[in-house]
Structure formats: C-alpha cells, structure tokens
Coordinates of C-alpha atoms in Angstrom, one line a residue:
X3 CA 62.7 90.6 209.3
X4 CA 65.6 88.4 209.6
X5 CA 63.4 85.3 209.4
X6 CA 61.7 86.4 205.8
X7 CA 65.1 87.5 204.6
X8 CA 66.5 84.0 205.6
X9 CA 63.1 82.4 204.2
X10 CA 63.3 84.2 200.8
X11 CA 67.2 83.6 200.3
X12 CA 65.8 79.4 200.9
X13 CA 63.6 79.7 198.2
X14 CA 65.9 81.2 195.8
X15 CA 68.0 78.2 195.5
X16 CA 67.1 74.9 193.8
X17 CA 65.3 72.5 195.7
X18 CA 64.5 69.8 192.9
X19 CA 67.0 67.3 190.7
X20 CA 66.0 69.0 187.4
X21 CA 66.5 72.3 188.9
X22 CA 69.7 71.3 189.8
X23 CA 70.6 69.9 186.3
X24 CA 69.3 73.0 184.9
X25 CA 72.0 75.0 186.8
X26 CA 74.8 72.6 186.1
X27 CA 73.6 72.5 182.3
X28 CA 73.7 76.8 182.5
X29 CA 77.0 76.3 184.5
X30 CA 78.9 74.3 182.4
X31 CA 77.2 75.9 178.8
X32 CA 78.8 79.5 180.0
X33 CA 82.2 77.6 181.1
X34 CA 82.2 76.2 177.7
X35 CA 82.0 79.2 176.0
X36 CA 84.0 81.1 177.7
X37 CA 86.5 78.3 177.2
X38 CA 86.1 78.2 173.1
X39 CA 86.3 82.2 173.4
X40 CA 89.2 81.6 174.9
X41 CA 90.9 78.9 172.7
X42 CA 89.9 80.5 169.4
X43 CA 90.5 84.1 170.2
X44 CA 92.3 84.9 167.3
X45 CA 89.4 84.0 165.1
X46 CA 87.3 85.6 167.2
X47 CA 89.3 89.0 166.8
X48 CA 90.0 88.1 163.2
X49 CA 86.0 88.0 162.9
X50 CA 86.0 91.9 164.5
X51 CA 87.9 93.0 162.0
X52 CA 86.0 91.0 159.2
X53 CA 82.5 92.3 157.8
X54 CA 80.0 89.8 157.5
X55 CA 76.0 88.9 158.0
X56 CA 75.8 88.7 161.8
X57 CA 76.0 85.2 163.9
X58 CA 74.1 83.2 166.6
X59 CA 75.1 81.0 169.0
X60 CA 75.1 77.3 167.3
X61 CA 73.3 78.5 164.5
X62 CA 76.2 80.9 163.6
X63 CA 75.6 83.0 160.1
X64 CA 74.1 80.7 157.3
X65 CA 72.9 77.7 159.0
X66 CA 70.0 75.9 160.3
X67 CA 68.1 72.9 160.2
X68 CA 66.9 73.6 156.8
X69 CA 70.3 74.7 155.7
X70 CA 71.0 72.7 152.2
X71 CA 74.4 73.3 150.0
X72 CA 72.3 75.0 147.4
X73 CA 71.0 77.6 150.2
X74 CA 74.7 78.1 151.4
X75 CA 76.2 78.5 147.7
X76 CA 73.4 81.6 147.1
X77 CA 74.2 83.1 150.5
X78 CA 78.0 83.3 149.6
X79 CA 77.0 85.3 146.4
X80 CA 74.8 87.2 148.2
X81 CA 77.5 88.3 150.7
X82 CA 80.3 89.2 148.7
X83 CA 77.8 91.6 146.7
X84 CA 77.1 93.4 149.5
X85 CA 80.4 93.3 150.6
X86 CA 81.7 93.9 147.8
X87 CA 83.6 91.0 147.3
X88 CA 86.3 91.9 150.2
X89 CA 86.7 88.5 152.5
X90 CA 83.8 87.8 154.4
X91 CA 83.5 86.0 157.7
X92 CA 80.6 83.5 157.7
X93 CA 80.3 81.2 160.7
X94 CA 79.2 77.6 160.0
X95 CA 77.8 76.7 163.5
X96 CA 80.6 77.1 165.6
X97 CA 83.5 76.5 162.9
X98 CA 84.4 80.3 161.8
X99 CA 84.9 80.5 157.7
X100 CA 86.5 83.3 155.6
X101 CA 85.1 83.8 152.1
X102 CA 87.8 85.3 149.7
X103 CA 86.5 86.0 146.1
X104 CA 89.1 88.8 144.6
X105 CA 91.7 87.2 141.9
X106 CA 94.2 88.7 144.1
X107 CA 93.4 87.6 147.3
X108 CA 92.7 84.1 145.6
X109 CA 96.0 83.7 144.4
X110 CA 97.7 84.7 147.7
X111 CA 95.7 81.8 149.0
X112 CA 95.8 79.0 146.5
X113 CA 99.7 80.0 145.6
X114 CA 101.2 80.0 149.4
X115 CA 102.9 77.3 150.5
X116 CA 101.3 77.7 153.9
X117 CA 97.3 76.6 152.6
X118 CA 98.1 73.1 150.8
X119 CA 95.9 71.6 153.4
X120 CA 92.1 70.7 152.4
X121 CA 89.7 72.3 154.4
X122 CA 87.4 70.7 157.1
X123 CA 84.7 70.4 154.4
X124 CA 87.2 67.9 153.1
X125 CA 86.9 65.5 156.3
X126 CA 83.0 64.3 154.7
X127 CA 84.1 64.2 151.4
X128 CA 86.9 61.6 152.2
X129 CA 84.5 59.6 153.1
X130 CA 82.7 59.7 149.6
X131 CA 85.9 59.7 147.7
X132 CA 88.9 58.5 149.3
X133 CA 92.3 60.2 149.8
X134 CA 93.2 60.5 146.6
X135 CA 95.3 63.5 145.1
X136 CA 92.2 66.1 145.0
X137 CA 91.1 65.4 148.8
X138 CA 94.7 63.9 150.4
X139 CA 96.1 65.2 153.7
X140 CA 98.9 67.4 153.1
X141 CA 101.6 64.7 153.4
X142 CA 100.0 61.9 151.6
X143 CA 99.5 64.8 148.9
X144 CA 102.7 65.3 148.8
X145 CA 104.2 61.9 148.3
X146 CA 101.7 61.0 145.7
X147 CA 101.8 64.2 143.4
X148 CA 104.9 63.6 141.4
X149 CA 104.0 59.8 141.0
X150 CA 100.5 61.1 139.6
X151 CA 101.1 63.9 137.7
X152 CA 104.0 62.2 135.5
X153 CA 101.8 59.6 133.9
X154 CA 99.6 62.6 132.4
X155 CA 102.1 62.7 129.2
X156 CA 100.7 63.6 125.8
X157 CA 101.8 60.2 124.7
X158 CA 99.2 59.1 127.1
X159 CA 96.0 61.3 126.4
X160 CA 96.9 60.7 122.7
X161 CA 95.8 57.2 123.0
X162 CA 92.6 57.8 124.2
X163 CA 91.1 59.5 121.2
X164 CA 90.0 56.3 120.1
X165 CA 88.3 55.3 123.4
X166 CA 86.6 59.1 123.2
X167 CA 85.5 58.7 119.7
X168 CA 83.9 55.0 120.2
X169 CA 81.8 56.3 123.0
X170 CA 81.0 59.1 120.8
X171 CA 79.9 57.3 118.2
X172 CA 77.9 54.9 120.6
X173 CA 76.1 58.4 122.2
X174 CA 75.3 59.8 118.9
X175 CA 73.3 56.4 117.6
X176 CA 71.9 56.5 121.2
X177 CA 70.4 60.1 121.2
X178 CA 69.2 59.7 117.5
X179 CA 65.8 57.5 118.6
X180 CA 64.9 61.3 119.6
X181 CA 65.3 62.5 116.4
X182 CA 62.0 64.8 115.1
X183 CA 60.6 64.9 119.0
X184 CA 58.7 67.8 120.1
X185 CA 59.3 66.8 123.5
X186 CA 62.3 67.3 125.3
X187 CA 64.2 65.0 126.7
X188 CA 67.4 65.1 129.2
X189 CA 70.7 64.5 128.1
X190 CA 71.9 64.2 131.5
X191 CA 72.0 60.2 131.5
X192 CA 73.1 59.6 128.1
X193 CA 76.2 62.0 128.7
X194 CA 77.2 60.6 131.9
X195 CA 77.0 57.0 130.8
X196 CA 79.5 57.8 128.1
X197 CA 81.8 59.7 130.1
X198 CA 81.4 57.0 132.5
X199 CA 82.3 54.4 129.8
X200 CA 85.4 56.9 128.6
X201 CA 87.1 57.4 132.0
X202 CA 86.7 53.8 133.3
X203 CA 88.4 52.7 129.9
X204 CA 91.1 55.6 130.7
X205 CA 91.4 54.4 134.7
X206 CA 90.9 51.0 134.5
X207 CA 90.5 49.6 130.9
X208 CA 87.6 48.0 131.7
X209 CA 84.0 48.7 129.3
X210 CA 80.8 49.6 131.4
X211 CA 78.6 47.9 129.1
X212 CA 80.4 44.0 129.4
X213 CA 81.3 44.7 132.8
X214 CA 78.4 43.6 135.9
X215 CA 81.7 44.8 138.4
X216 CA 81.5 48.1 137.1
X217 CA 78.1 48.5 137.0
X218 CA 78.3 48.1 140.8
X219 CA 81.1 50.2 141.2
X220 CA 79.2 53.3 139.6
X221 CA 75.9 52.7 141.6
X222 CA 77.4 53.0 144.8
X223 CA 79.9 55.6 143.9
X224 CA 76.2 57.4 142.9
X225 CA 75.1 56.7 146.1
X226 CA 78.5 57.5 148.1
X227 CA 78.1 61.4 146.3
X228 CA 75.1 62.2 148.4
X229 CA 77.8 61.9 151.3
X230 CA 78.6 65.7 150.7
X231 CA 75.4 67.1 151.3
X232 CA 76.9 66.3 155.0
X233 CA 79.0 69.7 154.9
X234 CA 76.6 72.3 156.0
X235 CA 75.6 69.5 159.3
X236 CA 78.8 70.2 161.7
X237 CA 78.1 68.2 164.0
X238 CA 78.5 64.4 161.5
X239 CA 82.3 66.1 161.2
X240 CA 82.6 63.8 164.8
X241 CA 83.6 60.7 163.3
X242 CA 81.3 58.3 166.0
X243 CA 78.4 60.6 164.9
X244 CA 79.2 60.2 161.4
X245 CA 79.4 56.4 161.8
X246 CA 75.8 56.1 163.0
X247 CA 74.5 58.3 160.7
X248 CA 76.0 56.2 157.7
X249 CA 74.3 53.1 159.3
X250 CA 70.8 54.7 160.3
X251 CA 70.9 56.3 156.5
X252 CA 72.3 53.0 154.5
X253 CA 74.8 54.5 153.2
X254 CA 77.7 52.9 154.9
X255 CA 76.8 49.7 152.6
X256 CA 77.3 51.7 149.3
X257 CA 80.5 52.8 151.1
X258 CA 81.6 49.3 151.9
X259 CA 80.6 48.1 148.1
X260 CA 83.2 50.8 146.5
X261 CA 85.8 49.7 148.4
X262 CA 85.1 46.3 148.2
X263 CA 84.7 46.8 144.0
X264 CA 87.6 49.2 143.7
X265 CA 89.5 46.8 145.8
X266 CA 89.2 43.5 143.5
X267 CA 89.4 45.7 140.4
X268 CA 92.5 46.8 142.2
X269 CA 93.5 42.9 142.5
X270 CA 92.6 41.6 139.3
X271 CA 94.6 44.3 137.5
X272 CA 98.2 43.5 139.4
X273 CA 97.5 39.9 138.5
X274 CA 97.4 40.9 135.0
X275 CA 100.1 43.1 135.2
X276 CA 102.0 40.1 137.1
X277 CA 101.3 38.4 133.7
X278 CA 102.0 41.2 131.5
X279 CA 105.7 41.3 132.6
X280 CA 105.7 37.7 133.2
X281 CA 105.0 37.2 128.8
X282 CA 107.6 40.4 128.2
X283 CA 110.5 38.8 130.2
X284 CA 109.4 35.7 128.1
X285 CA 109.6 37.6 124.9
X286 CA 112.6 39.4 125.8
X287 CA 114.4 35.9 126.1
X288 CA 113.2 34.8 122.8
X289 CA 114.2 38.3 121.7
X290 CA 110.8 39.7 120.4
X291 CA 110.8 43.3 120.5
X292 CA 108.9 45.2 122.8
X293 CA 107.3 47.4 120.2
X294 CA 105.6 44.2 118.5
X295 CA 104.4 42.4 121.8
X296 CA 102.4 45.6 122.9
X297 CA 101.5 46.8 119.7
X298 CA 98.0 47.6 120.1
X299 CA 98.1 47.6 123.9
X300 CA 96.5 50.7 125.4
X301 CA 98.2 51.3 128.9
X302 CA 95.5 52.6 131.0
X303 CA 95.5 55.2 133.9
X304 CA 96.5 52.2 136.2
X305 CA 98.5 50.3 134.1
X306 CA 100.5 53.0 134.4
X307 CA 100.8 53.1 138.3
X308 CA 101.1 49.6 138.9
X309 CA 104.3 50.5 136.8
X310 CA 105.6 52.7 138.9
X311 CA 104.5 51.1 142.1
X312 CA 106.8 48.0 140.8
X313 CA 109.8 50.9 140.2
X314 CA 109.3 51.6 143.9
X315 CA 106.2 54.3 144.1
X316 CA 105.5 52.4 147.0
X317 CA 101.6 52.7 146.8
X318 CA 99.5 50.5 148.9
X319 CA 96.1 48.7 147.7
X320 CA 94.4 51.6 149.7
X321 CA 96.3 54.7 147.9
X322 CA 95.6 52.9 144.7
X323 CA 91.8 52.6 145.0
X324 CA 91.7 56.5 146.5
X325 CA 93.6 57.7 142.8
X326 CA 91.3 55.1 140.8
X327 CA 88.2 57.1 142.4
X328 CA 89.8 59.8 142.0
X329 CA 90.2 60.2 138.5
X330 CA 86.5 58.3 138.0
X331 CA 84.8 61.2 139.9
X332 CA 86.9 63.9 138.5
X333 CA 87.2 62.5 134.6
X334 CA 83.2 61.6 134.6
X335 CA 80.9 63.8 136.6
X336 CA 82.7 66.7 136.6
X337 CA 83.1 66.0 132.6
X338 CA 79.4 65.3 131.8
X339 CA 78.4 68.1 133.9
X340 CA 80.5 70.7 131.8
X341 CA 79.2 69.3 128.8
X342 CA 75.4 69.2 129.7
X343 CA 75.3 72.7 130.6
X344 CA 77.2 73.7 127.3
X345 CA 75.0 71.8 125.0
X346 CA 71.8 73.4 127.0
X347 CA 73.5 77.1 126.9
X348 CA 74.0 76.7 122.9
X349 CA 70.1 74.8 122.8
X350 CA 69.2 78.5 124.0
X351 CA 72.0 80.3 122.6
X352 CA 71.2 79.2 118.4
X353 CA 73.3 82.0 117.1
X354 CA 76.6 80.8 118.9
X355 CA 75.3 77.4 117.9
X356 CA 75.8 78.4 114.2
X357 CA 79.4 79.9 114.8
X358 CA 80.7 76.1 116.8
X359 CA 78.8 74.4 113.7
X360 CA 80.8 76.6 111.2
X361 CA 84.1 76.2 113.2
X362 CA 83.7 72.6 112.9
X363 CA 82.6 72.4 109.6
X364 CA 85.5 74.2 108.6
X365 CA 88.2 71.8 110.5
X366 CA 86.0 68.5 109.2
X367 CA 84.0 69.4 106.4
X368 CA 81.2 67.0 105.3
X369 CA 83.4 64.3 105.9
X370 CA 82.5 61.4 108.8
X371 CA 86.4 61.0 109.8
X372 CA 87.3 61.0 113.3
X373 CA 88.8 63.9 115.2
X374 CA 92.5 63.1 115.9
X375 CA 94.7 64.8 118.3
X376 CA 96.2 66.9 115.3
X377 CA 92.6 68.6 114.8
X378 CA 92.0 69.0 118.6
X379 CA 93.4 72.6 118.6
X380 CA 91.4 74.2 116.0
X381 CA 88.4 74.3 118.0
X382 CA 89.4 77.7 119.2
X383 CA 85.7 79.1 119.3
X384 CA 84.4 75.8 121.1
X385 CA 87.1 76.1 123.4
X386 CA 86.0 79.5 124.4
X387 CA 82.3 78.5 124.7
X388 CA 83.2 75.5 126.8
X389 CA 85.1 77.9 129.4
X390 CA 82.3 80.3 129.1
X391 CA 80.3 77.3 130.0
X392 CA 82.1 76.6 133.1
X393 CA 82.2 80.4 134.3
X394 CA 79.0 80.2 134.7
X395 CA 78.3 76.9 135.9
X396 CA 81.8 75.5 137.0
X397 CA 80.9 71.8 138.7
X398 CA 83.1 72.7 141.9
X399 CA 81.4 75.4 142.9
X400 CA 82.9 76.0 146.1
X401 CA 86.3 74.8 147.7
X402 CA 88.5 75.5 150.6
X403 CA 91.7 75.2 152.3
X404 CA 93.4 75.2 155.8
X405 CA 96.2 78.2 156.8
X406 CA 99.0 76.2 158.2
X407 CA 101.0 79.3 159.0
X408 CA 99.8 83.1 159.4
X409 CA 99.0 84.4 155.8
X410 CA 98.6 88.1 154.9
X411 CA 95.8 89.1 152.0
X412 CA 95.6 92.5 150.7
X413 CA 93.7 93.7 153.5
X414 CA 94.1 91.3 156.3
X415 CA 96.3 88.5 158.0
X416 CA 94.7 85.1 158.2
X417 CA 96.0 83.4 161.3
X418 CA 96.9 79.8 161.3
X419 CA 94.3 77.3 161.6
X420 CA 91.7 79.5 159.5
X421 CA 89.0 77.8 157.2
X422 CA 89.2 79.8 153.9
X423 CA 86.5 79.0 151.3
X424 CA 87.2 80.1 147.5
X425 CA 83.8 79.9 145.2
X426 CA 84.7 79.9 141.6
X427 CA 80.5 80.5 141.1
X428 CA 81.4 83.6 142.7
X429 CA 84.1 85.0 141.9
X430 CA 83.2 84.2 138.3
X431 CA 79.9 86.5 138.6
X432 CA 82.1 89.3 140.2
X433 CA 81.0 92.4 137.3
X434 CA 84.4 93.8 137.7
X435 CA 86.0 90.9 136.3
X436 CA 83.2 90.0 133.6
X437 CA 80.8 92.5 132.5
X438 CA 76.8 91.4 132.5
X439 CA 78.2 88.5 133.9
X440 CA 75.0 86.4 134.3
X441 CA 74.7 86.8 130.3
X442 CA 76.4 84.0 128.0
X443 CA 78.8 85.3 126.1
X444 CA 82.1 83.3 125.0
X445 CA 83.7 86.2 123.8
X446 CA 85.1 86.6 127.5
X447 CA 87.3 84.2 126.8
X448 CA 88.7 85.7 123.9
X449 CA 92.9 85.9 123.9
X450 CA 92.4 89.7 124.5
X451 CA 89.9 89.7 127.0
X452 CA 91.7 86.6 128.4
X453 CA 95.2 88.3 129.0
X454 CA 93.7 92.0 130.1
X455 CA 92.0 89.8 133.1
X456 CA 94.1 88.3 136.0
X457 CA 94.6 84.9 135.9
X458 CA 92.9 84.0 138.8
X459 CA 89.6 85.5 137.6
X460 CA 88.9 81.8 136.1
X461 CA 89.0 79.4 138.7
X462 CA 87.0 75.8 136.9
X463 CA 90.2 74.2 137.2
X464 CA 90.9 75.7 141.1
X465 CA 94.3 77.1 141.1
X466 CA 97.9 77.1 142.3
X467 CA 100.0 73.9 143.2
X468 CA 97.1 71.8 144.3
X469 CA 94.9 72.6 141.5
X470 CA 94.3 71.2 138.2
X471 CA 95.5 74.0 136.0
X472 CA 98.6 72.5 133.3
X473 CA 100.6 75.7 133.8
X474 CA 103.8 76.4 136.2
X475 CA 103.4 78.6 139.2
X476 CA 105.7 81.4 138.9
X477 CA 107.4 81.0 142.4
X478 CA 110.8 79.4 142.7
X479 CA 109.8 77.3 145.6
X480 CA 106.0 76.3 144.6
X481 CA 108.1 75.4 141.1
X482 CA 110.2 72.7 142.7
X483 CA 107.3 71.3 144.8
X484 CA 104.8 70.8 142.0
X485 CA 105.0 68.6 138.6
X486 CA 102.0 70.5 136.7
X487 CA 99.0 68.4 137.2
X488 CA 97.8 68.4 133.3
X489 CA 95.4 65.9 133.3
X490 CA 92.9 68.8 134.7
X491 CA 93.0 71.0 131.9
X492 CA 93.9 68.6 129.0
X493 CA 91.8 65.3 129.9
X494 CA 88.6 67.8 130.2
X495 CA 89.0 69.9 127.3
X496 CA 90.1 66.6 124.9
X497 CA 87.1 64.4 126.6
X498 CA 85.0 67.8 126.1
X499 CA 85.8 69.1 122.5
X500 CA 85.3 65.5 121.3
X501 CA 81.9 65.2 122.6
X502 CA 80.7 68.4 121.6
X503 CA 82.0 67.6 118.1
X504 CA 80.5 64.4 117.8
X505 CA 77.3 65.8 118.8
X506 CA 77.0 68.9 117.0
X507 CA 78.3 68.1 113.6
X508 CA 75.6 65.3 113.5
X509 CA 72.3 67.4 114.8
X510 CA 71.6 71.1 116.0
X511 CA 69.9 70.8 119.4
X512 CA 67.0 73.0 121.3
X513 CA 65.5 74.0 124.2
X514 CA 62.4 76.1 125.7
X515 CA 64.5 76.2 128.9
X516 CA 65.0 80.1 129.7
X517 CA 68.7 81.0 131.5
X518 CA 67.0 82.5 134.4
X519 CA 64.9 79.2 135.0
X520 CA 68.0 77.3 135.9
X521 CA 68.7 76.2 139.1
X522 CA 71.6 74.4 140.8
X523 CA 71.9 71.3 143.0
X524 CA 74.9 70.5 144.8
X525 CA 76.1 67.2 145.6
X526 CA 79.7 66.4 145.4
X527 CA 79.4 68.5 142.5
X528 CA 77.2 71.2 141.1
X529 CA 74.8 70.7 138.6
X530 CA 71.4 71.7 137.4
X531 CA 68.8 70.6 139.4
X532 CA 65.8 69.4 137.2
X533 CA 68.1 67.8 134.1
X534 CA 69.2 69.3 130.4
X535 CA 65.9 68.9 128.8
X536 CA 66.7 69.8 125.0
X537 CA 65.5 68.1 121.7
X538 CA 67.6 67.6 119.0
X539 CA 67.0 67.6 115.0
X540 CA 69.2 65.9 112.4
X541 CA 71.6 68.5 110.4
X542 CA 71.2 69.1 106.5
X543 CA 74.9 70.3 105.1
X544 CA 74.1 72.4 102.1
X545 CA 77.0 74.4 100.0
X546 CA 77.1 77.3 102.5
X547 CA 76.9 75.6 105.7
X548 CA 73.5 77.1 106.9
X549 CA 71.3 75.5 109.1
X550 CA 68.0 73.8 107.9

C-alpha cells in the first residue's frame, strides 16, 4: 500500500521540460495577477461599486481581436442606455475605464483642476499628431496655453475672410462640372481640399495648389491618422511594441516625412521672419512707417509664434511643428467633417434647406459680394443647424482624461490614476437632454432651448479649461489658469458659416441617402463611413425667394 501511494504521488508531478514550463507559466500567470489585484485595488473596488457589462481576463469588457473604434463607440451608447447614463466601468484589456455621460458629472470632470491630463488613449495619438496644445502632457500644456491662445484675437480671424472666401470661390467653380447630374457624387474631397487650402494659408501661409512641400505634408499626415485606430490594441501602448509595429505596417516612414516636412516648413519660415525684421529695422532707420511696409501682409498662425518665440516664448523647433499640426488637423479635418455632414443632413432635410437659403438671402440678397466679418453674425439659423449638425455627428466622438488627485462625481469618487472617457456622441443622444434625439432638428439649439439645457449637454468643442469652448470657466482658480482658447469655437464656426454660404446661395443640394443608412468610421476623427454622396442643382432667385 505504501509503495502505490509513493508510486502514484511520482506520477503526479512533472516529469517532462514542457510540463515543467507549463507549471512555471500557471505559477507565474496566478503571481501576476494576484500582483496587479494587488497594485490596482482601488480600481478594482471602484469597479464593485460601478455597474457595467461584465469582464474577462485580457479580453476585459469590449475588446477582442476584431474590436475596431467604430464597434467600441456603439458599445459606449449601448451601455449608458442600459445604465441609464450613470458612469459605467468598461475594462479595455486590462486598463480599467469609467464612462461618464451626465452634463453634471461631465463638468465635474472636464472643470477640476485634478483631470488636465490626457488619457492613455492620448499616448497613440501623439504619435500621429505631436504634442501640441490638444494632446500635450500636463506641463508642456501648461507652458504653451497662454502663448497659444493669445494669438487667437479677432484682429487675427478678421484677416482670414479673404483666404476663406478665395477657397470658396475656388470650391464652388469646382463642384459646378456636377451641375444637372443624376448621379451623386461625394463632397468629401472637394471640402477637405479647401479646408486644407484655408488652414495651411491660416498656419503657415503657404497655398496647397503651388506648393509640392505641402502636398507631402498632407499625404503623410493622411497616412499618420490611421495611427489611432491603435487605441482599442493595448498592448502597441508598449512603446518597443509600438516601434515594430510602425516598421512592419510602413507607417513609421509617413511619420518620419511629417516631421521631416513640418520641420523645413518650420526652417524656411524663421529665415523669412529673420528677413522680415531684418527689412523693418531697415525701414525703421529710414523712418518708414510700419503700417506702410506691412500693408497688405497677412500674419499667419506662425508668423505670429515665431513672434513671440523672439519675445522669449521660448518654443523649440519641436514644440513649433506639434502647434503647426496641431492647428492643421484641428482647423481642416475636423472642419470639413462638420461641414460634410451638414450639407448631407440639409440634402435630406430640403425644408430646413429652404429656411438657411432664406436666411442668407435676406443678409446677401441677389448680390455676389463677399461675406465680411460684419455679416458673419446674422447667420443665426445656420448657426443653429451647424451645431445641430455636430450633436449628432460631432468629429471627436470620444475623449478622455487622467484623475491626478481623488475626484468625487455625483454618485461616486474617482480615485487618482483613473481613465475617464467622455463621448460627446453620447451624451448628445442622451433623450433627457434632447428629445427624439436621433431626429434632425436645429431648433435644439434655439436661445431658449439652449439656456433651459445645462451647458455641458453640448460637448463638440469638449469642455472646461482644456477644451476649445471661447467662454470663461466660472471658478476663480480655473479663471487664472486658462486664457479662453477661442480659436475652437470662432475659427470653426467663421471657416463653417462661410462655406455653407458660399455653397448654398449658389445651388440647393440633394441626396437619396436615408439618416438611418449612415454609418460612422473612426480614425483620428469621426466621420461617415462610405462619403457625402449628394448632387447638386444650380439656384433660380425669383421675386419671392422660392426654390426652382
């Protein structure tokens, strides 16, 4: 008896090398976890108290393989329905998120002084973008955000109307050769290629169409984009992963070519600025005034910085090329985007349509003039369909931010070191904040309807002191650490009105596109994902401003 007890208790342990690796794998597996339990056990009872679709071990809540940012986008909507849009815990492989959709719980976030930092999301999208002011580190944030946000006068965006409006003109004569067209074609390319052409004029006062430089510099910022489809794969957040992945993919040559474009565009601008003050210290000495030696000089987006980097700014080559990409992804994409949607919800939308026509009509008539910045705010109608536009379809669909310090919500304390994710696409289809809110309607945005609705119900713009939104945060402290950041909220809508103007006082456009048909694609940004196919007929003016 002893001999088959000491023979069976033999054969129970591992007697092969891969039998042996499988018990050091199982060994140091459990030890791991036990350790992350361990080392993340505030999350872990933060995620008890949290409702939420349950986890898996790797996989955690919403993520597989076959996980794509689209899929993940749905599954957030999907989640705060049924939870009725209280926070929701959603695990991203191991990495432990907490949706927050409610205005008020929004604000907490986005207002406190404790969540300035980007989210881990950010730590891909750097790569695609730089550090500029949107993705920036806390501290680099910091330093940069007065410098930025004081070249953003109205001075400033005044003398762009004339950039806007050339491009304008130039899309309109491009567009007409579909005049009379029964089959649709998409607007998408058209519309980016001027915004393209507007913002790169704004940023760097360069033209797309006489510059081969730029031409590069868009292509591989095009190609760099695709760089944040790497958010829902945790595992490219380990840098040496990341690295092979951009080789094995190509992608780390488009990455290489922006910086290496953005870089001389970079150096050929302070030698003309070199110049520049070179000819005004000669002028000055030969006493020409200022006002005639610059007279029809349009100072540009970094013009302007190279200015202040001379007053002592202090920005390096690098911090300059991150705001230059900067401002070209968030003054072009997000732009074009905004404007594509809108001109597809009016195609399908032909009664409100007729009311921007009227509006328009009745600012600028039959004439041909340009819009100047005097006319700008008596698009009051278009300005409401443009932000019922973005409700629906705002281009940063989801965001996020890192707790520095414990914060409390309504319901719950976030403990430092959470990942909180705020979706405008969700919180903008919440039914308590907008009723039948899958329907266009403009009249949302009404003044009435906009001051009976919290503030933070509307979210295109983000929010709080590292959001675009032109308007002071009512917090002493958050007041002295932030210089509005306009050029959100007043680039857009100016770049915006003026398109839509230029388009829809010269043809009505259509579409067989249905609203539930539309889909979304997700790349840096969100947008539709099979194009803006509309056609587009020429407009007859008769004495009552009816449609023909």
């Amino acid at each position: 008896m002893n001999y088959l007890r000491i023979h069976n208790a033999t054969h129970a342990l591992p007697t092969t090398k891969s039998e042996l690796y499988i018990y050091a794998f199982i060994v140091f597996s459990v030890a791991l976890w036990c350790r992350m339990r361990w080392q993340y056990r505030q999350f872990y009872r933060l995620a008890d108290k949290i409702k939420g679709p349950p986890s898996y071990p790797l996989k955690g809540s919403i993520f597989d393989l076959s996980t794509t940012p689209e899929k993940i986008m749905y599954n957030f909507k999907e989640s705060a329905e049924k939870y009725n849009y209280e926070p929701v815990k959603l695990w991203v492989g191991p990495f432990l998120f907490v949706g927050v959709y409610k205005p008020e719980d929004v604000q907490i976030v986005l207002n406190s002084s404790k969540a300035l930092e980007k989210g881990i999301i950010y730590h891909i999208i750097r790569h695609a973008v730089g550090e500029g002011v949107f993705t920036a580190p806390m501290g680099k944030w910091k330093k940069h955000r007065r410098v930025i946000a004081s070249i953003f006068s109205s001075k400033f965006l005044d003398q762009l109307y004339p950039i806007f409006n050339e491009n304008n003109k130039k899309l309109v004569e491009n567009i007409s050769k579909h005049v009379g067209e029964t089959q649709p074609f998409d607007i998408w390319d058209y519309i980016i290629s001027c915004n393209l052409n507007n913002v790169s004029q704004a940023a760097m006062g360069y033209n797309l169409n006489d510059q081969r430089t730029l031409s590069e510099f868009v292509l591989a910022m095009k190609k760099v984009s695709e760089l944040s489809k790497c958010i829902v794969k945790p595992w490219l957040y380990i840098d040496q992963i990341f690295a092979v992945y951009t080789y094995l993919t190509g992608l780390n040559v488009y990455m290489s070519q922006l910086n290496r474009v953005s870089l001389q565009i970079i150096r050929d601008k302070k030698l003309e600025f070199k110049s520049t003050k070179s000819q005004q210290s000669t002028n000055k000495s030969h006493e020409v005034a200022p006002e005639e030696s610059n007279k029809n000089s349009t100072k540009v987006f970094l013009d302007k910085l190279l200015k202040l980097n001379d007053e002592g700014a202090d920005f390096t080559d690098e911090d300059l090329k991150d705001e230059v990409i900067t401002m070209t992804v968030a003054g072009s994409d997000t732009s074009a985007i905004s404007e594509c949607f809108c001109i597809l919800l009016l195609a399908i939308h032909q009664d409100i349509q007729d009311k921007v026509y009227d509006e328009i009509y009745s600012v600028l008539g039959d004439s041909d003039r340009e819009v100047i910045p005097e006319d700008i705010f008596r698009f009051k109608y278009l300005e409401m369909v443009l932000k019922e536009s973005l409700r629906l379809f705002p281009p940063g669909a989801i965001f996020s931010r890192k707790i520095n310090e414990n914060v409390k919500l309504t319901n719950f304390e976030l403990p430092k070191g959470s990942n909180v994710f705020v979706s405008p696409y969700v919180t903008h289809r919440c039914p308590q904040l907008y009723p039948d809110p899958d329907t266009f309607n403009p009249e949302n945005f009404s003044p009435e309807n906009e001051t009976n609705r919290h503030k933070f119900s509307f979210l295109a713009f983000s929010g709080g002191p590292r959001g675009c939104l032109g308007r002071r945060i009512s917090n002493d402290y958050i007041n002295r650490i932030v210089i509005a950041f306009i050029f959100g909220v007043k680039y857009a809508m100016i770049s915006m009105k003026l398109m839509m103007v230029a388009v829809l006082r010269r043809y009505s456009v259509h579409t067989e596109c249905k609203m539930s048909e539309i889909k979304m694609q997700i790349d840096l940004l969100a947008k539709k994902a099979d194009g803006y196919p509309i056609t587009i007929r020429p407009r007859k003016r008769t004495q009552d401003r009816t449609f023909i």
